[in-house]
CSV table of C-alpha atoms in Angstrom, one decimal:
chain,number,residue,atom,x,y,z
H,1,UNK,CA,47.7,-61.1,57.6
H,2,UNK,CA,47.6,-60.8,53.8
H,3,UNK,CA,44.6,-61.8,51.7
H,4,UNK,CA,44.2,-62.7,48.0
H,5,UNK,CA,41.4,-61.5,45.8
H,6,UNK,CA,39.9,-62.9,42.6
H,7,UNK,CA,38.8,-59.5,41.3
H,8,UNK,CA,39.2,-55.7,41.8
H,9,UNK,CA,35.8,-54.8,43.2
H,10,UNK,CA,34.0,-53.5,46.2
H,11,UNK,CA,36.1,-52.2,49.1
H,12,UNK,CA,39.3,-53.0,47.2
H,13,UNK,CA,38.4,-51.0,44.2
H,14,UNK,CA,37.3,-48.1,46.3
H,15,UNK,CA,40.6,-48.1,48.1
H,16,UNK,CA,42.6,-48.2,44.9
H,17,UNK,CA,40.6,-45.5,43.2
H,18,UNK,CA,40.9,-43.1,46.2
H,19,UNK,CA,44.7,-43.1,46.5
H,20,UNK,CA,46.6,-40.1,45.2
H,21,UNK,CA,49.8,-42.0,44.4
H,22,UNK,CA,50.8,-45.5,43.4
H,23,UNK,CA,54.0,-47.2,42.4
H,24,UNK,CA,54.9,-49.4,39.4
H,25,UNK,CA,57.7,-52.0,39.4
H,26,UNK,CA,59.1,-53.7,36.3
H,27,UNK,CA,62.4,-55.5,35.3
H,28,UNK,CA,64.0,-56.9,32.2
H,29,UNK,CA,64.5,-60.6,31.7
H,30,UNK,CA,68.2,-60.3,32.1
H,31,UNK,CA,69.1,-61.0,35.7
H,32,UNK,CA,71.8,-58.3,35.6
H,33,UNK,CA,69.3,-55.7,34.2
H,34,UNK,CA,68.0,-52.7,36.0
H,35,UNK,CA,64.9,-53.0,38.1
H,36,UNK,CA,62.6,-50.0,37.7
H,37,UNK,CA,60.3,-48.5,40.4
H,38,UNK,CA,58.3,-45.5,39.6
H,39,UNK,CA,55.8,-43.3,41.5
H,40,UNK,CA,52.6,-42.4,39.6
H,41,UNK,CA,50.3,-39.6,40.4
H,42,UNK,CA,48.0,-36.9,38.9
H,43,UNK,CA,44.4,-37.1,39.8
H,44,UNK,CA,42.3,-38.8,37.1
H,45,UNK,CA,45.2,-40.5,35.4
H,46,UNK,CA,44.4,-44.0,36.7
H,47,UNK,CA,41.3,-46.1,35.9
H,48,UNK,CA,39.8,-49.5,36.7
H,49,UNK,CA,38.6,-50.8,33.3
H,50,UNK,CA,36.9,-54.0,34.6
H,51,UNK,CA,37.3,-56.4,37.5
H,52,UNK,CA,40.7,-57.6,36.2
H,53,UNK,CA,42.0,-54.8,34.1
H,54,UNK,CA,43.4,-51.4,35.1
H,55,UNK,CA,45.1,-48.6,33.1
H,56,UNK,CA,47.1,-45.5,33.7
H,57,UNK,CA,48.4,-42.6,31.6
H,58,UNK,CA,52.1,-42.5,30.8
H,59,UNK,CA,53.3,-39.0,30.6
H,60,UNK,CA,56.5,-37.4,29.2
H,61,UNK,CA,59.6,-37.9,31.2
H,62,UNK,CA,63.4,-38.4,30.9
H,63,UNK,CA,63.2,-42.2,30.4
H,64,UNK,CA,60.9,-45.0,29.4
H,65,UNK,CA,62.0,-48.0,31.5
H,66,UNK,CA,58.5,-49.2,32.2
H,67,UNK,CA,57.6,-49.1,28.5
H,68,UNK,CA,60.8,-51.0,27.6
H,69,UNK,CA,60.3,-53.7,30.2
H,70,UNK,CA,56.7,-54.2,29.2
H,71,UNK,CA,57.6,-54.4,25.5
H,72,UNK,CA,60.1,-57.1,26.4
H,73,UNK,CA,58.3,-59.3,28.9
H,74,UNK,CA,55.0,-57.7,30.1
H,75,UNK,CA,55.6,-58.2,33.8
H,76,UNK,CA,54.5,-55.5,36.2
H,77,UNK,CA,53.4,-54.9,39.7
H,78,UNK,CA,51.4,-51.9,40.9
H,79,UNK,CA,51.2,-51.0,44.6
H,80,UNK,CA,49.1,-48.6,46.6
H,81,UNK,CA,49.7,-47.7,50.2
H,82,UNK,CA,47.2,-46.1,52.7
H,83,UNK,CA,48.8,-42.9,53.9
H,84,UNK,CA,45.6,-42.0,55.8
H,85,UNK,CA,42.8,-44.0,57.3
H,86,UNK,CA,43.2,-47.8,58.2
H,87,UNK,CA,46.6,-49.2,57.3
H,88,UNK,CA,46.6,-51.2,54.0
H,89,UNK,CA,48.9,-52.1,51.1
H,90,UNK,CA,47.4,-53.5,47.8
H,91,UNK,CA,49.5,-55.1,45.1
H,92,UNK,CA,48.3,-56.0,41.6
H,93,UNK,CA,50.7,-58.4,39.9
H,94,UNK,CA,50.0,-58.9,36.2
H,95,UNK,CA,50.9,-58.4,32.6
H,96,UNK,CA,51.0,-54.9,31.1
H,97,UNK,CA,51.1,-53.4,27.6
H,98,UNK,CA,51.9,-49.9,26.4
H,99,UNK,CA,49.2,-48.7,24.0
H,100,UNK,CA,50.7,-45.9,21.9
H,101,UNK,CA,49.2,-42.9,20.2
H,102,UNK,CA,48.7,-44.6,16.8
H,103,UNK,CA,47.0,-47.7,18.3
H,104,UNK,CA,43.3,-48.0,17.2
H,105,UNK,CA,42.4,-48.7,20.8
H,106,UNK,CA,43.6,-45.2,21.9
H,107,UNK,CA,40.3,-43.3,21.6
H,108,UNK,CA,38.3,-46.0,23.5
H,109,UNK,CA,40.9,-46.2,26.3
H,110,UNK,CA,41.1,-42.4,26.6
H,111,UNK,CA,37.3,-42.3,27.4
H,112,UNK,CA,38.2,-43.8,30.8
H,113,UNK,CA,40.2,-40.6,31.7
H,114,UNK,CA,37.6,-37.8,31.2
H,115,UNK,CA,39.3,-35.4,33.6
H,116,UNK,CA,42.7,-35.4,31.9
H,117,UNK,CA,43.5,-33.0,29.0
H,118,UNK,CA,46.0,-35.1,27.0
H,119,UNK,CA,47.7,-32.0,25.5
H,120,UNK,CA,49.0,-30.7,28.9
H,121,UNK,CA,51.3,-33.5,30.0
H,122,UNK,CA,53.1,-34.9,26.9
H,123,UNK,CA,50.9,-38.0,27.0
H,124,UNK,CA,52.9,-40.7,25.2
H,125,UNK,CA,51.2,-44.0,26.1
H,126,UNK,CA,48.4,-45.7,28.0
H,127,UNK,CA,49.6,-48.6,30.1
H,128,UNK,CA,47.0,-51.4,30.3
H,129,UNK,CA,47.5,-54.0,33.0
H,130,UNK,CA,45.7,-57.4,33.3
H,131,UNK,CA,45.8,-58.6,36.9
H,132,UNK,CA,47.1,-62.2,37.5
H,133,UNK,CA,47.4,-61.9,41.3
H,134,UNK,CA,45.7,-59.4,43.6
H,135,UNK,CA,46.8,-59.2,47.3
H,136,UNK,CA,46.6,-56.9,50.2
H,137,UNK,CA,48.8,-56.7,53.4
H,138,UNK,CA,48.6,-54.8,56.6
H,139,UNK,CA,50.7,-51.7,56.0
H,140,UNK,CA,51.2,-51.2,59.7
H,141,UNK,CA,54.6,-49.5,59.2
H,142,UNK,CA,53.4,-47.1,56.5
H,143,UNK,CA,53.5,-43.6,58.0
H,144,UNK,CA,50.5,-41.2,58.0
H,145,UNK,CA,51.0,-38.5,55.4
H,146,UNK,CA,48.6,-35.8,54.3
H,147,UNK,CA,47.8,-35.1,50.6
H,148,UNK,CA,47.6,-31.4,49.8
H,149,UNK,CA,47.3,-31.2,46.1
H,150,UNK,CA,48.8,-32.3,42.8
H,151,UNK,CA,52.0,-30.5,41.8
H,152,UNK,CA,51.3,-28.2,38.8
H,153,UNK,CA,54.9,-28.4,37.5
H,154,UNK,CA,54.5,-31.3,35.1
H,155,UNK,CA,51.6,-29.7,33.3
H,156,UNK,CA,53.2,-26.3,33.2
H,157,UNK,CA,56.4,-27.8,31.8
H,158,UNK,CA,54.9,-30.0,29.0
H,159,UNK,CA,51.8,-27.9,28.1
H,160,UNK,CA,53.9,-25.7,25.9
H,161,UNK,CA,55.1,-28.6,23.8
H,162,UNK,CA,53.7,-29.5,20.3
H,163,UNK,CA,53.9,-33.0,18.9
H,164,UNK,CA,57.0,-32.0,17.0
H,165,UNK,CA,58.8,-30.4,19.9
H,166,UNK,CA,57.9,-33.3,22.2
H,167,UNK,CA,59.3,-35.7,19.6
H,168,UNK,CA,62.5,-33.6,19.5
H,169,UNK,CA,62.7,-33.7,23.3
H,170,UNK,CA,62.4,-37.5,23.4
H,171,UNK,CA,65.1,-37.8,20.7
H,172,UNK,CA,67.5,-35.8,22.9
H,173,UNK,CA,67.0,-38.0,25.9
H,174,UNK,CA,69.4,-40.9,26.2
H,175,UNK,CA,66.9,-43.4,27.7
H,176,UNK,CA,63.6,-42.8,26.0
H,177,UNK,CA,63.9,-44.7,22.7
H,178,UNK,CA,66.3,-47.1,24.4
H,179,UNK,CA,66.2,-48.3,28.0
H,180,UNK,CA,69.2,-48.1,30.4
H,181,UNK,CA,69.9,-51.7,29.5
H,182,UNK,CA,69.6,-51.2,25.8
H,183,UNK,CA,66.0,-52.5,25.3
H,184,UNK,CA,63.6,-50.8,22.8
H,185,UNK,CA,61.7,-48.1,24.7
H,186,UNK,CA,59.3,-45.5,23.3
H,187,UNK,CA,58.9,-45.9,19.5
H,188,UNK,CA,60.1,-42.8,17.7
H,189,UNK,CA,59.2,-40.7,15.8
H,190,UNK,CA,56.3,-39.9,18.2
H,191,UNK,CA,53.0,-40.2,16.3
H,192,UNK,CA,50.7,-37.1,16.6
H,193,UNK,CA,48.3,-37.0,19.5
H,194,UNK,CA,44.9,-38.2,18.1
H,195,UNK,CA,42.4,-35.4,17.9
H,196,UNK,CA,39.2,-35.9,19.9
H,197,UNK,CA,36.4,-37.4,17.9
């Protein structure tokens, strides 16, 4: 029932880009470490960069487990489910890297997210994932659910933060600079958000 793909293109790419939510899974190398699974949303915050590379924006939050795991070992799986239309689940297994605000690649990567105002959501990193295995499965047991709209709460919460206050917020959170398992997370102090050029 499942099928493997060499590239993210055609119908597969169309499906991925049309979903309103996807999930990321990462884990530390330590077998006793904490597996992390996160939902990702916000229209315009995901992009297919080429046939084997995708990226998404990593916004402010109470922890940085995905960043910590990627810094340690790079392993990541992204998953999309069809909640309407024909049943389908797509997984991209690969290697990911967090690109931080002070990285020279930042401006070039941000051009893939033209509909996102980076000042509204406490944007702290761009996660770039290189696909190593691409598969889909049936998704017959995934329920039908209807998308209404993006929640405005994240933007309204973090739009009022400056670079300095966002850095202070991250310093106060127990699992932003260091993961639940003690791995290095988001590097602090937080560099200023690059100004558009």
